Short mmCIF file of C-alpha atoms and ligand atoms in Angstrom, two decimals:
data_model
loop_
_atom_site.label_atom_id
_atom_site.label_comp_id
_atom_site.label_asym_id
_atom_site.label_seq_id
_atom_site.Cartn_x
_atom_site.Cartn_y
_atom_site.Cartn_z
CA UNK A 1 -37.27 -1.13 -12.93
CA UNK A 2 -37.53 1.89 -15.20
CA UNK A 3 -38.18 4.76 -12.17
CA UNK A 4 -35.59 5.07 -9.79
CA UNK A 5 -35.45 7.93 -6.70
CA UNK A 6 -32.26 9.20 -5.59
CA UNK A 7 -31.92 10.80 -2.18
CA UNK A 8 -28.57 11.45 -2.25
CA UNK A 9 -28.65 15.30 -1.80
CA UNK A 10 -31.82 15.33 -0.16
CA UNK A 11 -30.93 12.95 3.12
CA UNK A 12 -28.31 15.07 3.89
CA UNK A 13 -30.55 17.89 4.75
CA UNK A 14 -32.18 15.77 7.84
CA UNK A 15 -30.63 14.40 11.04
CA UNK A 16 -29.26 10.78 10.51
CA UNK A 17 -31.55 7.57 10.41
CA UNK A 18 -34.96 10.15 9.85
CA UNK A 19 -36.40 7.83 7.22
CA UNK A 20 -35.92 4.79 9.26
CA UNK A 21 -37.87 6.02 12.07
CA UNK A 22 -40.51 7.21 9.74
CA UNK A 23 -40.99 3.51 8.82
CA UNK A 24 -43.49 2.18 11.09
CA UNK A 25 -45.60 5.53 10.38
CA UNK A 26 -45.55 4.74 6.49
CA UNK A 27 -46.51 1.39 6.78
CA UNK A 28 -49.54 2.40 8.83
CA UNK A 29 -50.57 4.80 6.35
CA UNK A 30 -50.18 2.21 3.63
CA UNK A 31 -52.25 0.06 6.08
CA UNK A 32 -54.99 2.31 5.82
CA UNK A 33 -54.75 2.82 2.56
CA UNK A 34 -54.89 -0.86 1.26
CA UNK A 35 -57.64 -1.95 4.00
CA UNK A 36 -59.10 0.66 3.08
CA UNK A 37 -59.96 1.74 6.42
CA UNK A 38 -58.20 5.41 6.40
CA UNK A 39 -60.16 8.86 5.39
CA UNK A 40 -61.76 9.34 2.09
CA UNK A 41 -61.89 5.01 1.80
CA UNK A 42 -64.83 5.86 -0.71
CA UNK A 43 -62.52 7.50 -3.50
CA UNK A 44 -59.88 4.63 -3.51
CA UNK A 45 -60.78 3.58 -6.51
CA UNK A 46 -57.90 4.67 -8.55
CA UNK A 47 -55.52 1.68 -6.35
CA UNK A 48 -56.35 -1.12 -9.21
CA UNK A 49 -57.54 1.24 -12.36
CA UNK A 50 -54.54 0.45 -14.11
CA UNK A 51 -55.87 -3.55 -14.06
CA UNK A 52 -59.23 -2.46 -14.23
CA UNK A 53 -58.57 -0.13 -17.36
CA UNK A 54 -56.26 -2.86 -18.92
CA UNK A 55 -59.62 -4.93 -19.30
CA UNK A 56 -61.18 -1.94 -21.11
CA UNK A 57 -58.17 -1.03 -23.37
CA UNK A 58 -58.76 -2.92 -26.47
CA UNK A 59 -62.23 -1.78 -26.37
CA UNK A 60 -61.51 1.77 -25.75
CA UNK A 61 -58.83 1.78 -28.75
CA UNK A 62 -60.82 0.53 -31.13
CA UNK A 63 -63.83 2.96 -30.20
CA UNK A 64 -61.96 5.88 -30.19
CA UNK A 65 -59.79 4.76 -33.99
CA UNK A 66 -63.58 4.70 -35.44
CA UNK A 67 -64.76 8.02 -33.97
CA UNK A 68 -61.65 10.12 -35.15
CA UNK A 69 -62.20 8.68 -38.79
CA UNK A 70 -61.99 11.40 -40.98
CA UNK A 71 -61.30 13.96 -37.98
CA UNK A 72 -58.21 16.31 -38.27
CA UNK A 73 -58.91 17.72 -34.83
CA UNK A 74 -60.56 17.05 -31.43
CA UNK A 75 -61.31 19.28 -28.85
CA UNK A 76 -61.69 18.03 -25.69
CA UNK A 77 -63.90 20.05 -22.71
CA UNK A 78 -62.43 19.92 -19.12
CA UNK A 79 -60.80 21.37 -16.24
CA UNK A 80 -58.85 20.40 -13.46
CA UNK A 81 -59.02 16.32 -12.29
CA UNK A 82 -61.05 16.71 -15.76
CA UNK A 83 -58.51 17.98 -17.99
CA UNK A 84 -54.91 17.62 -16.43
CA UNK A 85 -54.39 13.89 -16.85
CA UNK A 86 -55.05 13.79 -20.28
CA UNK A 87 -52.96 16.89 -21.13
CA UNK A 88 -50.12 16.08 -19.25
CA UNK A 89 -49.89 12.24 -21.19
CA UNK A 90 -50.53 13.93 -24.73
CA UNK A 91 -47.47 16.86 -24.04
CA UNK A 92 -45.57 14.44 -22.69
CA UNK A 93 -45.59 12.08 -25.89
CA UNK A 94 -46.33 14.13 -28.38
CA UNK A 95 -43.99 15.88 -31.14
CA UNK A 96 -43.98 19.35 -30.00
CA UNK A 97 -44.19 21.00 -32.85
CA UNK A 98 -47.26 18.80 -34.08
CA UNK A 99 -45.26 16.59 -36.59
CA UNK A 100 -45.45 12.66 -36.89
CA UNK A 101 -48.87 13.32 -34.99
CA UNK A 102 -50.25 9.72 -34.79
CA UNK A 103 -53.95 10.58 -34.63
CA UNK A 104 -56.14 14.31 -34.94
CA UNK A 105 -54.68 17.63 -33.33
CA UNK A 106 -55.99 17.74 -30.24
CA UNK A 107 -56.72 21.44 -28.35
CA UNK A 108 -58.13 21.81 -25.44
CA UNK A 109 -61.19 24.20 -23.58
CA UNK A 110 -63.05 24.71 -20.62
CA UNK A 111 -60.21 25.04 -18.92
CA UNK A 112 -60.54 28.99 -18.13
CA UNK A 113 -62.66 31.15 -19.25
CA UNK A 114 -61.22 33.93 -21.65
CA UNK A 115 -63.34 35.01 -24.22
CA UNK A 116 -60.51 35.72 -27.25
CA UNK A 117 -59.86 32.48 -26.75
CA UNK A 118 -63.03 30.58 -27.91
CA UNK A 119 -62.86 33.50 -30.18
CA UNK A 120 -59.53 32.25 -31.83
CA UNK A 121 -60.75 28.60 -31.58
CA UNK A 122 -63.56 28.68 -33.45
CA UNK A 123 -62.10 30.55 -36.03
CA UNK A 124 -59.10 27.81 -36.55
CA UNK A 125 -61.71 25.20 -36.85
CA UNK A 126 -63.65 26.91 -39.37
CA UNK A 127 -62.00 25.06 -42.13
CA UNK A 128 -61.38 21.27 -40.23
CA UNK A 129 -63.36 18.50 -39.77
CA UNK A 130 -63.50 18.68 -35.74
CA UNK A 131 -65.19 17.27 -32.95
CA UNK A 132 -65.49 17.58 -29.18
CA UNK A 133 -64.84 15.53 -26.59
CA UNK A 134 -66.76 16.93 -23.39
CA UNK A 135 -65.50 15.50 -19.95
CA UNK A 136 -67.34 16.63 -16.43
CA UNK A 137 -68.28 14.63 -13.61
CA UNK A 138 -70.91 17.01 -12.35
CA UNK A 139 -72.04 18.91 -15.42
CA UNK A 140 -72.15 21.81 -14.04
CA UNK A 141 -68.82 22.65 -14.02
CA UNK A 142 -69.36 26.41 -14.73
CA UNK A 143 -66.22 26.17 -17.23
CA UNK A 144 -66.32 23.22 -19.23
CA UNK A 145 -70.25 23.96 -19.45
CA UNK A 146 -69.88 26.92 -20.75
CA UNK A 147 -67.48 25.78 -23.52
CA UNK A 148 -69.64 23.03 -24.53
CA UNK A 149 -72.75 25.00 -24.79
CA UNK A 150 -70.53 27.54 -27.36
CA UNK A 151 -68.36 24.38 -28.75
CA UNK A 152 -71.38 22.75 -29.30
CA UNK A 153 -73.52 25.39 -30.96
CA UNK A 154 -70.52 26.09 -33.32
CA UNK A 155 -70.35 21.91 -34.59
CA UNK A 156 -73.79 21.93 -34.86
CA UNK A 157 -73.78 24.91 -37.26
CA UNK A 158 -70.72 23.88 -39.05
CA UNK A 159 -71.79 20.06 -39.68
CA UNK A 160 -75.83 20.41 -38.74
CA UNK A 161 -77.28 18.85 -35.77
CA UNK A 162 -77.10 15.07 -36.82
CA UNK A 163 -73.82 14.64 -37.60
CA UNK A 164 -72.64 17.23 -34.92
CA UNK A 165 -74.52 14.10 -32.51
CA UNK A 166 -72.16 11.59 -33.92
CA UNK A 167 -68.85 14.02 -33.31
CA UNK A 168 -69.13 14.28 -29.67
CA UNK A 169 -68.24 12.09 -26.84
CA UNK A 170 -69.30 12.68 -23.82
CA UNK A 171 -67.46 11.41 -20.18
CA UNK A 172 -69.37 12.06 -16.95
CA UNK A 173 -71.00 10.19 -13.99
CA UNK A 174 -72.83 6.65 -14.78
CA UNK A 175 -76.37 7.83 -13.58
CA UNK A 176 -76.31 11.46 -12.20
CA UNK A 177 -75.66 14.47 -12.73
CA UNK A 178 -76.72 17.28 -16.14
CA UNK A 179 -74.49 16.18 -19.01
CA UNK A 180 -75.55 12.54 -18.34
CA UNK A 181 -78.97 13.50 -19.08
CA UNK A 182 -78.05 15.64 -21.74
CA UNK A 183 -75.77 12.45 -23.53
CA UNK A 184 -78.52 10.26 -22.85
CA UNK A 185 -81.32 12.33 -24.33
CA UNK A 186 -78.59 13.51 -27.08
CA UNK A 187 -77.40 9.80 -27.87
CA UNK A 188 -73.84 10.80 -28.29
CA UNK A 189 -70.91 8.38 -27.63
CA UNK A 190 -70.58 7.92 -23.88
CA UNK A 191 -68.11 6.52 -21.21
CA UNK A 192 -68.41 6.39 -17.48
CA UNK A 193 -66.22 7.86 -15.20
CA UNK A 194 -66.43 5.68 -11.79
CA UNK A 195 -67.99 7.04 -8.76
CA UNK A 196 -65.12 5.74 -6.76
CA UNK A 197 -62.32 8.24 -8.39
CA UNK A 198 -61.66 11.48 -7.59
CA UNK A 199 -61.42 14.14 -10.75
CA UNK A 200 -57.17 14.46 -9.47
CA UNK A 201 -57.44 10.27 -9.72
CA UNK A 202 -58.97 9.49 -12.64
CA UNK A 203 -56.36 9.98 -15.62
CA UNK A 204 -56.26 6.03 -16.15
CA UNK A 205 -60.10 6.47 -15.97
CA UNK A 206 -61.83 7.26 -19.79
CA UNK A 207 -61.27 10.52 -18.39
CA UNK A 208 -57.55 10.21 -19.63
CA UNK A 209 -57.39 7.20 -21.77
CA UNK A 210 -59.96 8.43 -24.31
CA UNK A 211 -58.31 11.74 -25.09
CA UNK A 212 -55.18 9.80 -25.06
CA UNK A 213 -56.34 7.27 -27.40
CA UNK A 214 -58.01 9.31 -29.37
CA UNK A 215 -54.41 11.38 -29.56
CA UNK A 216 -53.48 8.15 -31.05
CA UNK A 217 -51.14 6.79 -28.26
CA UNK A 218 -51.11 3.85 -26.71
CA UNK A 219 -53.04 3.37 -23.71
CA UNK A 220 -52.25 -0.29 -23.15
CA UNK A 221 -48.33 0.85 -22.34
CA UNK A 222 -49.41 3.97 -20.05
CA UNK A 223 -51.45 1.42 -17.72
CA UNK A 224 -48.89 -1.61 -17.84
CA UNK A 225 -46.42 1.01 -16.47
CA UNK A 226 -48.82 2.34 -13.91
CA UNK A 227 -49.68 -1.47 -13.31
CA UNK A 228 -46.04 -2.31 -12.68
CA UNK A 229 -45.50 0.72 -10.41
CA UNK A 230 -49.07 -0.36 -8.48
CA UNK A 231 -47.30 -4.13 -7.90
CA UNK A 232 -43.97 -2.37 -7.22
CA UNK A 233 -45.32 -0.16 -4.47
CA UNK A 234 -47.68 -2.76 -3.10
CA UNK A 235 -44.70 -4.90 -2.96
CA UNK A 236 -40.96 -3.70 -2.25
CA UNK A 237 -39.93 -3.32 0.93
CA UNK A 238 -39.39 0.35 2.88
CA UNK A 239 -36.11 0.92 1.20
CA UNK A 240 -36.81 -0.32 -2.43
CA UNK A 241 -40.25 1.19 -2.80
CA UNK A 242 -39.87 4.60 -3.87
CA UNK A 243 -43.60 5.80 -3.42
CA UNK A 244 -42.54 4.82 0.43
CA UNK A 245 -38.93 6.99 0.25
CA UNK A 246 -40.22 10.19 -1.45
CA UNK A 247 -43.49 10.40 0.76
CA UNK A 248 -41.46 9.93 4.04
CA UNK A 249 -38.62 12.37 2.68
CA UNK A 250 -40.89 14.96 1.76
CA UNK A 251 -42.72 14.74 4.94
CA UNK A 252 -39.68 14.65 7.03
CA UNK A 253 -38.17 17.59 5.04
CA UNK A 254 -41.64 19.66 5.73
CA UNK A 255 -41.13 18.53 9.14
CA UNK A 256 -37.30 20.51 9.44
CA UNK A 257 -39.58 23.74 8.12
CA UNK A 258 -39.84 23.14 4.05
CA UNK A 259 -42.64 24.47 2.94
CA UNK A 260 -42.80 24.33 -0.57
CA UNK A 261 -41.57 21.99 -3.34
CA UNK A 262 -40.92 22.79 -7.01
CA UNK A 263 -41.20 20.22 -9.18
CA UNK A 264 -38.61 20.76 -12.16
CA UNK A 265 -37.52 18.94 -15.35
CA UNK A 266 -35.42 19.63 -18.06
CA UNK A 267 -37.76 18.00 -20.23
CA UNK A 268 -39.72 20.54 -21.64
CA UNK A 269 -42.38 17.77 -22.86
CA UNK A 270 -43.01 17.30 -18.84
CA UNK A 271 -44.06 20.79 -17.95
CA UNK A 272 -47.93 19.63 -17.82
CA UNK A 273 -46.97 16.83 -15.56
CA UNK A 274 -46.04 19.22 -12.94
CA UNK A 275 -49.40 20.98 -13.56
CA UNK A 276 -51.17 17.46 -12.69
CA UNK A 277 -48.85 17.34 -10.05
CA UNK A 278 -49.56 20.51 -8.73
CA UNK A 279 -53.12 19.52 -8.46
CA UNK A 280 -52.84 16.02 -6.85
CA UNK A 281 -50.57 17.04 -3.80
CA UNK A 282 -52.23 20.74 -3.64
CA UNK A 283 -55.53 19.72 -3.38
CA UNK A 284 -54.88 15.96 -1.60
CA UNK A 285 -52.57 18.09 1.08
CA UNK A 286 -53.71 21.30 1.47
CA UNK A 287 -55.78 21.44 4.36
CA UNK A 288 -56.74 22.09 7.87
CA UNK A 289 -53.92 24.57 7.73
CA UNK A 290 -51.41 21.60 6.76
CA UNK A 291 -49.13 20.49 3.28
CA UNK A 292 -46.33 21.28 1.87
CA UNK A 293 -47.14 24.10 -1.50
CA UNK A 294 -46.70 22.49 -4.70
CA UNK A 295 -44.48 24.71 -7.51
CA UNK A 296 -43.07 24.07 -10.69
CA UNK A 297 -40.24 25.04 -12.90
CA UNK A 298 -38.85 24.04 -15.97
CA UNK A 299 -34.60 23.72 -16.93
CA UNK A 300 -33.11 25.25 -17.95
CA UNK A 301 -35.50 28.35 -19.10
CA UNK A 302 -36.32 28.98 -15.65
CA UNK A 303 -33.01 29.24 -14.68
CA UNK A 304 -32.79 32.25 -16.08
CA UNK A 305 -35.67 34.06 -14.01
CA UNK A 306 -36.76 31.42 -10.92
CA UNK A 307 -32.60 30.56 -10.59
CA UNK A 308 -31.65 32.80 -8.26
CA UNK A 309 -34.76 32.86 -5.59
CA UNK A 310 -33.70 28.84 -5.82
CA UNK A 311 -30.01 29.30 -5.41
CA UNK A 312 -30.05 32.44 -2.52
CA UNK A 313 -33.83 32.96 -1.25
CA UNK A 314 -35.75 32.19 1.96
CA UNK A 315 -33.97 28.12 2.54
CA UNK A 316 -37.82 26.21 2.46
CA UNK A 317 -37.94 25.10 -1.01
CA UNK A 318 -37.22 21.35 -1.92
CA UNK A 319 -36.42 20.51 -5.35
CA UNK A 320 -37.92 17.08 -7.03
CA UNK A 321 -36.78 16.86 -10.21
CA UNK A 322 -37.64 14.43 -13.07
CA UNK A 323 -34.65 13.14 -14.93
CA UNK A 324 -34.86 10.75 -18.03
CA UNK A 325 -32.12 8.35 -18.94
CA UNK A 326 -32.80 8.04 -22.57
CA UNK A 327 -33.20 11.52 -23.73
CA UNK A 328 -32.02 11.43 -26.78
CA UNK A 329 -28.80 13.18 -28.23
CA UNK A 330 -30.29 16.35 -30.26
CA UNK A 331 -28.56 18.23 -32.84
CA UNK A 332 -24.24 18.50 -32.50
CA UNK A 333 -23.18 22.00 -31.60
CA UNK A 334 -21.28 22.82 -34.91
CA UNK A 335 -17.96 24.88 -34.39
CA UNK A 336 -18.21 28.38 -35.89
CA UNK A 337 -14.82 30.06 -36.96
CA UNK A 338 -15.11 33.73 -35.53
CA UNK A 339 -16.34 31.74 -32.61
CA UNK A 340 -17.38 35.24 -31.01
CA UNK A 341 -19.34 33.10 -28.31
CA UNK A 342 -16.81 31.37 -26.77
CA UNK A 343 -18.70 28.10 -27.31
CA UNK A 344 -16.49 26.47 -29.75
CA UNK A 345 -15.27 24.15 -26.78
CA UNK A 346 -19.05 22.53 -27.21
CA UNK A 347 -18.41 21.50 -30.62
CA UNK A 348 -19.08 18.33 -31.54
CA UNK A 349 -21.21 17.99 -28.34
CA UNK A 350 -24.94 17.18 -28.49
CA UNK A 351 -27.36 19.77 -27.61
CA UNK A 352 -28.56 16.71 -24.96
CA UNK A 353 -24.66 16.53 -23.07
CA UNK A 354 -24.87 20.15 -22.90
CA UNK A 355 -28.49 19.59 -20.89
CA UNK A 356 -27.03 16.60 -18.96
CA UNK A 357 -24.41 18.98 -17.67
CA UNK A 358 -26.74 21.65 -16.80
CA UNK A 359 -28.91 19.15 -15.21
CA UNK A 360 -25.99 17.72 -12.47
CA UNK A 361 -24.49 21.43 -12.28
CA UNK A 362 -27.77 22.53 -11.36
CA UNK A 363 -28.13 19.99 -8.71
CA UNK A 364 -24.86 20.17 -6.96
CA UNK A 365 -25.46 23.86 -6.63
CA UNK A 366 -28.81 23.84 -5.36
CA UNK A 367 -28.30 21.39 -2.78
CA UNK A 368 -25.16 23.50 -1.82
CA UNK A 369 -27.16 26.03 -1.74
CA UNK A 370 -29.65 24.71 1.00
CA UNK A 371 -32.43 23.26 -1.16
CA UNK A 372 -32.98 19.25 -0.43
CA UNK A 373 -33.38 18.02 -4.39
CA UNK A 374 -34.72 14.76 -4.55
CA UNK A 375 -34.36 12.80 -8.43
CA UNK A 376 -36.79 10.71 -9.78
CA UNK A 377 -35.50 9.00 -12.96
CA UNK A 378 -37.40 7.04 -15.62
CA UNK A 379 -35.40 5.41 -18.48
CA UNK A 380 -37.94 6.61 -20.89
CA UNK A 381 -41.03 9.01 -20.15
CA UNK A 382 -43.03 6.93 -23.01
CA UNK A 383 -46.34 5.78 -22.62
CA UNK A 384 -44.84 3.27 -19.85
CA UNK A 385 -42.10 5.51 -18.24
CA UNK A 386 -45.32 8.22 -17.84
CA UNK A 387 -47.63 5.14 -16.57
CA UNK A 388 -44.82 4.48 -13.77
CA UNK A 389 -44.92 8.36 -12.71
CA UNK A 390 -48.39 9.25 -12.80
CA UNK A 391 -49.19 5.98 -10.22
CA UNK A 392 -45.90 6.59 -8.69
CA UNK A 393 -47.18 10.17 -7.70
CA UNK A 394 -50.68 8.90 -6.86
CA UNK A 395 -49.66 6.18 -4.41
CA UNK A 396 -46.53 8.54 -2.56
CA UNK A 397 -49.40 11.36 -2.36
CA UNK A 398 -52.12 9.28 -0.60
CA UNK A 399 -49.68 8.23 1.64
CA UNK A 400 -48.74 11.66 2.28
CA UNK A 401 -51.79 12.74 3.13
CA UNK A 402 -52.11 10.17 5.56
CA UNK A 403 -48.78 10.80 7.10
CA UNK A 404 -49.69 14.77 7.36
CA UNK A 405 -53.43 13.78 9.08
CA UNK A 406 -55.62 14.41 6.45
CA UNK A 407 -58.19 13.07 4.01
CA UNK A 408 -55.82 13.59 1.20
CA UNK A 409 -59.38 13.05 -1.08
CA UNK A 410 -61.67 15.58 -0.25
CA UNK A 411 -61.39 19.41 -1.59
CA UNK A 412 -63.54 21.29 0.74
CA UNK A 413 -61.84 24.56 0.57
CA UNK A 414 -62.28 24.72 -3.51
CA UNK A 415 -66.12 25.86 -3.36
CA UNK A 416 -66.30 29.40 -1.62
CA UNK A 417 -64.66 31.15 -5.08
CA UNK A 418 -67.41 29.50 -6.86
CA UNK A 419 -70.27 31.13 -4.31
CA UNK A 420 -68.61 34.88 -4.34
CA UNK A 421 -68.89 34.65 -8.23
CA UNK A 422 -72.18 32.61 -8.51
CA UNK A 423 -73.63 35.62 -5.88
CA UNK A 424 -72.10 37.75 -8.24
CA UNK A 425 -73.05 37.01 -11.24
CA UNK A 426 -76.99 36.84 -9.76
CA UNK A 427 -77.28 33.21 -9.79
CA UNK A 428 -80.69 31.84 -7.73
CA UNK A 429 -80.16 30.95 -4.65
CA UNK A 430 -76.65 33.10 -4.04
O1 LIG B 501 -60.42 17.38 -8.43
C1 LIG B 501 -61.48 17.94 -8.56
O2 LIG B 501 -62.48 17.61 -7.92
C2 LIG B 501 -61.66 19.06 -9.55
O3 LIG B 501 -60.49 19.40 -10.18
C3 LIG B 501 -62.66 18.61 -10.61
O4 LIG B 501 -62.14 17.51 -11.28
C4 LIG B 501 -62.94 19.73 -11.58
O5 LIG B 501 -63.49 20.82 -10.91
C5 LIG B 501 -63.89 19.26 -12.66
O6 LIG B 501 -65.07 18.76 -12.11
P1 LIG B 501 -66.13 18.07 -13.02
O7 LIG B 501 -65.53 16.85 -13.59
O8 LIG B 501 -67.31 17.76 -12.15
O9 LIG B 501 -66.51 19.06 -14.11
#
């Protein structure tokens, strides 16, 4: 198995034999879930993508190999369930400093709505051979349709309106909704995000595996992980299935009065997974005056400012933290004469040990420190290790929600922002 869960400094934190009484109430939520007889049974669509998708993989690869032909960059349109998915794979796999890149640079917009921004991105595409990738359920996502609208206009000026056609793909709804209409009449490149998937759900929709492909990684690992964590979770009993042992821990923790949960790394490459994981369990959770308020932080920079509200503030954080086995050493700490530091004990130690150590130090002292820090640890966050996370976190958070009482797939509560500003801004109707 390449994702384990420890919960040794977490179970301490709740009275003895909690989980085990929890039992009966997970199964019934995972009941509901695979009868598909619980709240929201109309977005469940996400349970068997990564089979589903596997079907589609070949076909999606080679689409998106010919499209980025002579591309150097993409950019791809979207925001939130729209947007997350796909950044959060890319980060996590790619070179951070843009080297070895195995396909185009790939930015991202409509994603918030600051004007230098487009500003600056136009401007570094003035010289590249670019296209856009424009992802939105709806349409009328004010965001994303704003950016393609500008994005757009720019291609079509830069390459004229023909070949601008042939640059832009276009992921949205199968028969509804404005920028099906628009692809449609347009003829660009098109792929169909199913009706049955939430935006939070649908990264091993095209929604994530075309940006992802397109990145030039390999989808076909990212959804046999997922695959093997959807059989593992369907599977393993109470104790050996971890979606079942960090949704009952988390919920039992929030019942002892934890209200919030910071997911940390010391992988810097994960810091946009904990942005799609703020997303799934905020939205999925957050309601009828219920859930648990997803944070993040990332090792050990945020030790250095978030560090001391973990060690010594108000005791209702829990800590998950993602932990890889196969890190990689890193550069040797070289020894330095003058050694005006003090460091010249590290020498000869890889910049990776020193991490390591950080890593353990920092969870001994947190959990000594009152905060329940639960580890989930891949051997690799490749495309695989990431497949195993993303549906390990999908499956544990449905369950959740069930556990808490709510329809972990509906957002009601995200719409009344979008009135004030609509009324605001003199839109129709507002
Ligand atoms: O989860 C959600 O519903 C949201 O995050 C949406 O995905 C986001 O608002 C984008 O919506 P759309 O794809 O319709 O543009």
């Amino acid at each position: 198995m390449s994702l384990t869960i420890d919960l040794s400094h977490a179970l301490p934190f709740l009275p003895d034999g909690t989980l085990e009484q929890l039992e009966p109430a997970i199964q019934e939520a995972e009941h509901q879930l695979m009868s598909r007889t619980g709240a929201g049974n109309d977005f469940l669509g996400w349970l068997d993508l990564p089979r589903r998708s596997l079907n589609d993989a070949q076909k999606f690869t080679l689409e998106t190999n010919r499209f980025r032909e002579g591309l150097d960059t993409i950019v791809v349109i979207g925001i939130g369930g729209s947007y997350l998915g796909a950044r959060a794979v890319i980060d996590s796999l790619a070179d951070p400093f843009g080297q070895n890149r195995p396909g185009p640079e790939i930015l991202f917009a409509g994603h918030h709505m600051h004007g230098p921004y487009f500003n600056s991105l136009i401007a570094n595409l003035k010289d590249k051979n670019w296209g856009i990738v424009v992802i939105s359920k709806s349409g009328t996502t004010t965001e994303p349709a704003i950016a393609f609208r500008i994005l757009r206009r720019a291609l079509e000026e830069a390459v004229g309106p023909q070949l601008a056609t042939k640059r832009i793909i276009a992921i949205t709804d199968g028969q509804r909704g404005a920028l099906r209409s628009l692809a449609d009449k347009s003829g660009y490149l098109t792929y169909t995000i199913p009706d049955d998937v939430g935006g939070r759900f649908s990264v091993l929709t095209p929604v994530g595996l075309i940006p992802i492909a397109l990145a030039g990684y390999n989808i076909e690992g990212l959804l046999t992980g997922a695959d093997r964590m959807a059989n593992l979770t369907r599977t393993a009993p109470f104790h050996e299935n971890p979606a079942f042992q960090y949704a009952a821990t988390r919920y039992a923790l929030h019942q002892q009065g934890f209200l919030i949960e910071v997911l940390g790394s010391f992988l810097p490459q994960l810091q946009y997974v904990a942005e799609w994981w703020k997303q799934l369990y905020g939205e999925s959770e957050g309601k009828d005056g219920k859930g648990i308020f997803p944070a993040a932080a990332g090792y050990t920079t945020d030790l250095h400012s978030m560090g001391q509200y973990m060690q010594d503030g108000p005791r209702m954080l829990i800590e998950t933290l993602l932990e890889e086995l196969e890190e990689g050493p890193g550069p040797e700490v070289p020894s330095d004469p003058q050694d005006l530091d003090g460091l010249n004990f590290l020498t000869g130690k890889t910049v990776s040990d020193i991490n390591q150590a950080a890593s353990q130090g920092t969870i001994l002292a947190h959990a000594e420190g009152g905060v329940p820090v639960i580890r989930i640890i891949s051997t690799k966050y490749g495309e695989e290790g990431i497949g195993d996370l993303l549906y390990f976190f999908e499956k544990a958070c449905a369950l959740s929600g069930y556990l808490l009482g709510v329809n972990p797939f509906d957002q009601p509560g995200v719409e009344l922002y979008k009135k004030n500003m609509f009324r605001l801004l003199g839109k129709p109707g507002y």
